Coordinates of C-alpha atoms in Angstrom, one line a residue:
K1 CA -12.7 74.9 14.9
S2 CA -15.4 72.5 15.9
Y3 CA -16.5 72.1 12.3
N4 CA -13.0 72.4 10.8
V5 CA -14.1 75.5 8.7
D6 CA -11.8 78.4 7.9
I7 CA -12.9 81.8 9.0
D8 CA -12.8 83.1 5.4
V9 CA -15.3 80.4 4.3
L10 CA -17.5 81.3 7.2
K11 CA -17.5 85.0 6.1
L12 CA -18.3 83.9 2.6
V13 CA -21.4 82.0 3.6
N14 CA -22.5 84.5 6.2
P15 CA -22.2 87.8 4.3
D16 CA -24.6 89.7 6.7
V17 CA -22.7 88.8 9.9
D18 CA -20.3 91.3 11.5
F19 CA -17.5 89.0 12.6
S20 CA -15.9 91.7 14.7
S21 CA -18.7 91.3 17.2
V22 CA -20.0 87.7 17.1
K23 CA -22.0 86.9 20.2
K24 CA -22.8 83.7 22.0
G25 CA -26.1 82.3 20.8
Q26 CA -25.8 84.0 17.4
E27 CA -26.6 81.6 14.5
L28 CA -24.1 81.0 11.7
K29 CA -24.4 79.0 8.5
I30 CA -21.9 76.1 8.4
P31 CA -21.0 74.9 4.9
T32 CA -21.7 71.2 4.1
Q33 CA -19.7 68.9 1.8
A34 CA -22.4 69.5 -0.9
W35 CA -21.8 73.3 -0.6
Y36 CA -18.0 72.8 -1.3
Q37 CA -18.8 70.6 -4.3
E38 CA -21.2 73.3 -5.7
I39 CA -18.8 76.2 -5.0
F40 CA -16.0 74.6 -6.9
K41 CA -18.1 73.4 -9.8
P42 CA -17.2 75.3 -12.9
D43 CA -19.5 78.2 -13.7
P44 CA -20.3 78.2 -17.5
S45 CA -20.8 82.0 -17.6
L46 CA -17.4 82.6 -15.9
A47 CA -15.7 79.9 -17.9
A48 CA -16.5 81.9 -21.1
Q49 CA -14.8 84.9 -19.6
A50 CA -11.8 83.1 -18.2
K51 CA -10.9 80.8 -21.1
P52 CA -9.7 83.4 -23.5
A53 CA -7.2 84.6 -20.9
D54 CA -6.2 81.1 -20.2
T55 CA -5.3 80.2 -23.8
T56 CA -2.2 82.3 -23.7
L57 CA -0.9 80.7 -20.5
G58 CA 2.3 78.7 -21.1
N59 CA 3.6 77.9 -24.5
T60 CA 1.2 76.3 -27.0
D61 CA 3.7 76.2 -29.9
G62 CA 6.6 74.1 -28.6
P63 CA 7.9 72.1 -25.7
C64 CA 8.8 73.7 -22.3
G65 CA 12.4 74.8 -21.9
T66 CA 12.9 76.4 -25.3
D67 CA 14.4 79.9 -25.6
R68 CA 11.0 81.5 -26.2
Y69 CA 10.4 81.1 -22.4
T70 CA 13.5 82.8 -21.2
L71 CA 13.8 86.4 -20.1
H72 CA 16.7 87.2 -22.5
G73 CA 19.2 88.9 -20.3
D74 CA 16.5 91.0 -18.6
K75 CA 16.3 91.4 -14.9
I76 CA 13.4 89.7 -13.1
N77 CA 11.3 92.1 -11.1
I78 CA 10.0 90.7 -7.9
A79 CA 7.7 92.3 -5.3
L80 CA 7.9 90.9 -1.8
I81 CA 4.9 92.2 0.2
L82 CA 4.9 91.1 3.9
P83 CA 3.8 92.8 7.2
F84 CA 7.3 93.3 8.7
D85 CA 5.8 96.1 10.9
Y86 CA 9.1 97.9 11.1
S87 CA 7.5 100.6 13.3
G88 CA 6.8 97.9 15.9
Y89 CA 10.5 97.2 16.8
Q90 CA 11.0 97.2 20.5
L91 CA 13.9 98.5 22.6
V92 CA 14.8 95.6 24.9
K93 CA 17.0 95.5 27.9
N94 CA 19.8 93.0 27.6
T95 CA 20.2 90.0 29.9
P96 CA 23.2 89.9 32.3
D97 CA 24.9 87.3 30.2
S98 CA 24.6 89.2 26.9
L99 CA 27.7 90.5 25.2
R100 CA 25.8 93.6 24.2
T101 CA 25.6 96.6 26.4
D102 CA 22.4 98.1 27.9
F103 CA 19.7 97.9 25.3
H104 CA 19.2 96.6 21.8
W105 CA 16.4 96.8 19.2
S106 CA 14.3 93.6 18.8
L107 CA 11.5 92.4 16.6
V108 CA 8.1 92.1 17.9
N109 CA 7.0 88.4 18.0
K110 CA 4.5 88.8 15.2
S111 CA 7.1 90.1 12.8
K112 CA 9.6 87.3 13.4
P113 CA 8.2 84.8 10.8
F114 CA 8.2 87.4 8.0
V115 CA 11.7 88.6 8.7
E116 CA 13.0 85.0 8.8
F117 CA 11.2 84.4 5.5
Y118 CA 12.8 87.5 4.0
E119 CA 16.2 86.1 5.1
G120 CA 15.5 82.9 3.2
V121 CA 14.5 85.0 0.1
L122 CA 17.9 86.8 0.2
L123 CA 19.8 83.5 0.4
A124 CA 17.8 82.1 -2.5
L125 CA 18.5 85.1 -4.6
D126 CA 22.2 84.8 -3.8
S127 CA 22.1 81.1 -5.0
L128 CA 20.3 82.2 -8.2
K129 CA 22.9 84.9 -8.7
Q130 CA 25.6 82.3 -8.8
T131 CA 23.8 80.7 -11.8
G132 CA 23.7 84.1 -13.7
T133 CA 20.1 85.1 -12.7
S134 CA 19.7 88.8 -12.3
V135 CA 16.9 90.1 -10.1
N136 CA 15.4 93.4 -9.0
L137 CA 13.8 92.8 -5.6
F138 CA 11.3 95.4 -4.3
V139 CA 10.4 94.9 -0.6
Y140 CA 7.3 96.4 0.9
D141 CA 6.1 96.5 4.5
S142 CA 2.4 96.0 4.1
Q143 CA 1.3 95.9 7.8
K144 CA -2.5 95.4 8.0
D145 CA -3.5 98.7 6.5
T146 CA -5.9 98.2 3.6
G147 CA -5.4 101.7 2.4
R148 CA -1.7 101.1 2.3
F149 CA -2.3 98.3 -0.2
D150 CA -4.3 100.6 -2.4
R151 CA -1.3 103.0 -2.5
L152 CA 1.2 100.2 -3.0
L153 CA -0.5 98.7 -6.1
Q154 CA -0.8 102.2 -7.7
R155 CA 3.0 102.6 -7.7
E156 CA 4.4 102.7 -11.1
E157 CA 6.9 99.9 -10.6
F158 CA 4.1 97.3 -10.0
E159 CA 3.3 97.5 -13.7
R160 CA 6.7 95.9 -14.5
M161 CA 6.6 93.1 -12.0
N162 CA 7.2 89.5 -13.2
L163 CA 6.3 87.9 -9.9
I164 CA 4.6 88.9 -6.6
I165 CA 5.3 87.1 -3.3
G166 CA 2.7 87.8 -0.6
P167 CA 0.7 89.2 1.1
A168 CA 0.4 87.3 4.3
Y169 CA -3.0 88.3 5.7
S170 CA -6.2 87.0 4.2
G171 CA -7.8 90.4 4.2
N172 CA -5.4 91.7 1.7
I173 CA -5.2 88.7 -0.6
R174 CA -8.3 89.4 -2.8
E175 CA -7.1 92.8 -3.7
V176 CA -3.6 91.6 -4.8
A177 CA -5.1 88.6 -6.6
Q178 CA -7.4 90.8 -8.6
F179 CA -4.5 93.1 -9.5
A180 CA -2.4 90.1 -10.5
R181 CA -5.2 88.9 -12.8
D182 CA -5.7 92.3 -14.4
K183 CA -1.9 92.7 -15.1
R184 CA -1.3 88.9 -15.8
I185 CA 1.4 88.6 -13.1
P186 CA 1.7 85.4 -11.1
V187 CA 1.2 85.9 -7.3
V188 CA 2.5 83.4 -4.7
L189 CA 0.8 83.2 -1.3
P190 CA 3.3 81.8 1.2
F191 CA 1.3 82.4 4.4
G192 CA -2.4 83.3 4.3
Q193 CA -5.0 81.3 2.4
A194 CA -6.9 82.8 -0.5
D195 CA -10.7 82.8 -0.3
V196 CA -12.7 80.8 -2.8
A197 CA -13.5 83.9 -5.0
S198 CA -9.9 84.9 -5.2
I199 CA -8.6 81.5 -6.4
R200 CA -11.4 79.8 -8.2
N201 CA -11.3 81.7 -11.5
N202 CA -7.8 83.3 -11.2
P203 CA -5.1 81.3 -13.0
F204 CA -2.4 83.6 -11.7
V205 CA -2.8 82.7 -8.0
Y206 CA -0.5 80.1 -6.4
Q207 CA -1.4 78.9 -2.9
A208 CA 2.0 77.7 -1.7
S209 CA 1.1 77.2 2.0
P210 CA -0.9 74.1 2.5
I211 CA -4.7 74.2 2.8
D212 CA -5.5 72.1 5.9
T213 CA -8.5 70.2 4.5
L214 CA -6.9 69.4 1.2
Y215 CA -3.7 68.3 3.0
Q216 CA -5.7 65.9 5.1
A217 CA -7.4 64.5 2.0
A218 CA -4.0 64.1 0.2
V219 CA -2.5 62.3 3.2
V220 CA -5.4 59.9 3.6
A221 CA -5.4 59.1 -0.1
K222 CA -1.7 58.4 0.0
Q223 CA -1.9 56.2 3.1
L224 CA -4.6 54.0 1.7
N225 CA -2.9 53.7 -1.7
D226 CA 0.3 52.6 0.0
A227 CA -1.5 50.0 2.0
A228 CA -3.5 48.6 -0.9
G229 CA -4.3 44.9 -0.2
K230 CA -3.1 45.1 3.4
K231 CA -5.0 45.1 6.6
I232 CA -5.3 48.6 8.3
I233 CA -6.5 49.2 11.9
V234 CA -7.7 52.8 12.4
L235 CA -7.1 53.3 16.1
T236 CA -9.6 56.0 17.2
T237 CA -9.5 57.7 20.7
G238 CA -13.2 58.2 21.1
G239 CA -12.8 62.0 21.4
S240 CA -14.5 64.8 19.6
H241 CA -11.4 66.6 18.3
P242 CA -12.3 68.1 14.8
F243 CA -9.1 66.8 13.3
E244 CA -9.7 63.2 14.3
T245 CA -13.4 63.4 13.3
S246 CA -12.5 64.8 9.8
V247 CA -9.7 62.3 9.1
V248 CA -11.9 59.3 10.2
R249 CA -14.7 60.5 7.9
Q250 CA -12.2 60.8 5.0
I251 CA -10.8 57.4 5.6
K252 CA -14.3 55.9 5.5
Q253 CA -15.1 57.8 2.3
V254 CA -11.9 56.8 0.5
S255 CA -11.9 53.2 1.7
G256 CA -15.5 52.7 0.6
G257 CA -16.2 50.2 3.3
S258 CA -13.3 47.9 2.4
P259 CA -13.0 44.9 4.7
N260 CA -9.3 45.5 4.9
V261 CA -9.9 48.7 6.9
V262 CA -11.0 48.1 10.5
F263 CA -12.0 50.9 13.0
Y264 CA -11.1 50.2 16.6
R265 CA -11.6 52.5 19.6
Y266 CA -8.5 52.4 21.7
V267 CA -9.0 51.6 25.4
Q268 CA -5.8 51.1 27.4
R269 CA -7.1 48.3 29.6
E270 CA -8.2 46.3 26.4
T271 CA -4.8 46.3 24.7
A272 CA -4.8 42.5 24.7
A273 CA -7.9 42.5 22.5
L274 CA -6.1 44.7 20.0
G275 CA -3.2 42.2 20.0
E276 CA -5.5 39.5 19.0
M277 CA -6.6 41.5 15.9
L278 CA -3.0 41.7 14.6
N279 CA -1.8 39.4 11.8
Q280 CA 0.7 36.8 12.9
V281 CA 2.7 37.1 9.7
G282 CA 3.8 40.4 8.0
D283 CA 3.3 44.0 8.9
N284 CA 0.3 45.3 10.8
I285 CA -0.5 48.9 9.8
I286 CA -2.1 51.1 12.5
I287 CA -3.3 54.6 11.7
I288 CA -3.8 56.9 14.7
P289 CA -5.9 59.8 13.4
S290 CA -5.3 62.0 16.5
I291 CA -3.1 65.1 17.1
E292 CA -3.7 65.3 20.8
E293 CA -0.2 64.8 22.3
A294 CA -1.1 63.2 25.6
K295 CA -3.3 60.6 23.9
V296 CA -0.9 59.8 21.1
S297 CA 2.1 59.5 23.4
R298 CA 0.3 57.1 25.7
I299 CA -0.9 55.0 22.7
L300 CA 2.5 54.7 21.2
T301 CA 4.1 53.6 24.5
N302 CA 1.5 50.9 24.9
L303 CA 1.8 49.8 21.3
G304 CA 5.6 49.4 21.8
L305 CA 5.0 47.2 24.8
L306 CA 2.3 45.2 22.9
S307 CA 4.7 44.7 20.0
D308 CA 7.3 43.3 22.4
R309 CA 4.8 41.0 24.1
V310 CA 3.0 39.5 21.1
K311 CA 6.1 39.4 18.9
K312 CA 4.2 40.9 16.0
Q313 CA 5.5 43.7 13.7
I314 CA 3.5 46.9 13.9
S315 CA 3.9 50.0 11.6
V316 CA 2.3 53.2 12.8
W317 CA 1.1 56.0 10.5
G318 CA 0.6 59.5 11.9
Y319 CA 0.4 63.1 11.1
S320 CA 2.6 66.2 10.8
D321 CA 1.5 67.7 14.1
W322 CA 3.2 64.8 15.8
L323 CA 6.6 66.4 14.8
K324 CA 6.0 69.2 17.3
F325 CA 5.3 66.9 20.3
Q326 CA 7.6 67.0 23.3
T327 CA 6.7 63.8 25.2
F328 CA 7.5 61.2 22.6
E329 CA 9.9 58.4 23.3
I330 CA 11.9 58.4 20.1
E331 CA 12.7 54.7 20.7
D332 CA 9.0 53.9 20.4
L333 CA 8.7 55.8 17.1
H334 CA 11.5 53.7 15.6
K335 CA 10.3 50.4 17.2
L336 CA 6.9 51.0 15.6
N337 CA 8.4 51.9 12.2
T338 CA 6.5 55.2 12.3
T339 CA 5.7 57.0 9.1
I340 CA 4.4 60.6 8.9
Y341 CA 3.3 62.4 5.7
S342 CA 4.0 66.1 6.1
S343 CA 3.9 69.2 3.9
Y344 CA 7.4 69.9 5.1
G345 CA 10.5 67.9 6.0
A346 CA 14.2 68.7 5.7
D347 CA 16.9 66.2 5.3
Y348 CA 19.7 67.8 7.1
S349 CA 22.3 65.3 5.8
T350 CA 22.2 66.5 2.2
S351 CA 24.9 68.8 0.8
A352 CA 22.2 71.4 -0.1
S353 CA 20.9 71.6 3.5
K354 CA 24.4 71.7 4.9
S355 CA 25.4 74.5 2.6
F356 CA 22.2 76.5 3.4
S357 CA 22.7 76.1 7.1
T358 CA 26.3 77.2 6.9
R359 CA 25.4 80.3 4.9
Y360 CA 22.4 81.1 7.1
R361 CA 24.5 81.0 10.3
K362 CA 27.2 83.2 8.7
W363 CA 24.7 85.8 7.3
F364 CA 22.2 86.0 10.2
Q365 CA 23.9 84.5 13.2
T366 CA 20.9 82.2 13.7
E367 CA 20.3 78.4 13.6
P368 CA 17.8 77.5 10.8
I369 CA 15.5 74.5 11.1
S370 CA 12.7 73.1 9.0
F371 CA 9.3 74.6 9.4
N372 CA 8.3 71.3 10.9
P373 CA 11.3 70.5 13.1
Y374 CA 11.5 67.1 14.7
F375 CA 10.2 67.2 18.3
Q376 CA 11.6 70.7 19.0
K377 CA 9.5 73.3 20.8
V378 CA 10.1 76.5 18.9
G379 CA 8.3 79.7 19.9
A380 CA 8.5 83.3 18.8
S381 CA 11.1 84.0 21.4
S382 CA 13.4 81.1 20.5
G383 CA 16.8 81.5 18.9
Y384 CA 15.9 79.3 16.0
S385 CA 14.7 80.4 12.6
R386 CA 11.7 78.4 11.4
Y387 CA 10.8 80.3 8.2
G388 CA 14.2 80.8 6.6
M389 CA 14.0 77.5 4.7
W390 CA 10.5 78.3 3.7
G391 CA 11.5 81.7 2.2
Y392 CA 14.4 80.0 0.4
D393 CA 12.3 77.2 -1.2
V394 CA 9.5 79.6 -2.3
T395 CA 11.9 82.0 -3.9
L396 CA 14.1 79.4 -5.5
Y397 CA 11.1 77.6 -7.0
F398 CA 9.2 80.5 -8.4
V399 CA 12.0 82.8 -9.5
G400 CA 13.7 79.8 -11.1
A401 CA 10.4 79.1 -12.9
V402 CA 10.2 82.7 -14.2
R403 CA 13.8 82.5 -15.3
N404 CA 13.4 79.2 -17.1
Y405 CA 10.0 79.7 -18.7
G406 CA 9.0 83.4 -18.3
Q407 CA 5.9 84.7 -16.6
Q408 CA 3.8 82.1 -18.4
F409 CA 5.3 79.2 -16.6
Q410 CA 2.0 77.7 -15.5
K411 CA 2.1 74.8 -18.0
C412 CA 5.8 74.0 -17.6
L413 CA 6.0 72.8 -14.0
D414 CA 5.4 69.0 -14.4
N415 CA 9.0 68.1 -14.8
Y416 CA 10.5 71.2 -13.1
N417 CA 13.0 70.4 -10.3
A418 CA 14.2 73.4 -8.3
G419 CA 16.3 71.5 -5.7
L420 CA 14.2 72.5 -2.7
L421 CA 15.3 72.0 0.9
Q422 CA 12.2 71.1 2.9
T423 CA 9.3 71.4 0.5
N424 CA 7.9 69.2 -2.3
F425 CA 5.8 71.6 -4.4
N426 CA 3.2 69.9 -6.6
F427 CA 0.5 72.4 -7.8
R428 CA -3.0 71.4 -8.8
R429 CA -5.7 73.7 -10.1
L430 CA -9.1 73.9 -8.5
T431 CA -10.6 74.3 -12.0
N432 CA -9.2 74.3 -15.5
W433 CA -9.0 78.1 -15.4
G434 CA -8.5 78.7 -11.7
G435 CA -5.7 79.1 -9.3
A436 CA -3.4 76.4 -8.1
Y437 CA -2.8 74.9 -4.6
N438 CA 0.1 72.8 -3.3
D439 CA -0.5 69.2 -2.3
G440 CA 3.0 67.9 -2.5
L441 CA 3.9 65.6 0.4
V442 CA 7.1 64.6 2.2
K443 CA 7.3 61.1 3.7
I444 CA 9.2 60.9 6.9
N445 CA 10.0 57.4 8.2
F446 CA 11.5 56.5 11.6
S447 CA 12.7 52.9 10.7
R448 CA 13.3 50.0 13.0
D449 CA 17.1 50.2 12.4
F450 CA 17.0 53.7 14.0
H451 CA 17.4 55.6 10.7
T452 CA 15.3 58.6 9.7
T453 CA 14.6 58.9 6.0
I454 CA 13.0 61.7 4.0
E455 CA 11.3 61.0 0.7
K456 CA 9.4 63.5 -1.5
V457 CA 6.3 61.9 -3.0
K458 CA 3.5 62.9 -5.4

């Protein structure tokens, strides 16, 4: 966490370390930026092997959307592999105010996200069914057993799959990714993150869940592009939190020392000095690269007071973790015209969101919310469903792609619009012959007129 490095990357660069028994004082190799550049550099020897397979991806003879892409009347076979852990259901005593009697069966907390995701899958397939799409859905409870995966992939029906969704745990991804490559079946990863080896030279892997470091880079690039020619004040907190350290470093790299980007360490008693830095005319853009709730809440409150006192307009840019904070004054967010770029964001006012919510309540007696709800504390024991929309979007997007373009949909996604609820899929490849990751962003703005707008951007 201190170095903002994923555990799978640590394992990759420390192959001789037993990570089940790491001890204090043990030395670990930490990858540098140069290492990342080297690992993602195309390997000529592997390129020669991968290119022949890649030449058949997509349609090379005509435009996307022609009949040659369609599964003519055939059912689409989908494998959903998630650790539902059915054996882990618990018998729970009802509370005194429950309408149930005595006891009822309940999910263990770790299973809840995957069951909610599955509920979203079912609703998406129901929507696709209304358009004439026919699907055979095969659902597998993978748990964490590696041997179980061996047995699953040997089942005869896997040879006929058109799409694989899952698994969730990083330890199982490499095996499924290799199977998908061998059988030329697209595999979508909605939870865990593939390691470098699994995605670098495998064009059939789609990393749907955001990769934190790449998400940060996409947000910083978008922020600086939107503010081109304007003055930006980057308000640092002086802390050592790895998120802030990483974002500040990326802003410096992307801005290239531009005089329009000023770094200012925030000190509450010196707020007046910050006021003197603001432009008298026009908007003043302030980026707060922190995700520490106490610090951010205090800064926003003081910026709101500063804006009132100096009569200058301030626009604040923040990060998706803010959407989970509980101590925000919503009035301050609107007063400061706060903008947040997130990987998720649902506009609950649209007809599609309203229809989904109505059906979800009817089918599952649960209230669905976006994966990143606005300032709602949602734990495993809550009555809300956080992952239903996510399961709906992933299924609607990829099953629709297979329906429209066949299994070889890889080159047909540029102008593909699936009508998603909370997600803005935009897939980029790590290499010309490698897997793809999602860097689509949703822009959430809390405007001064107390409206909240959602915009999908690329």
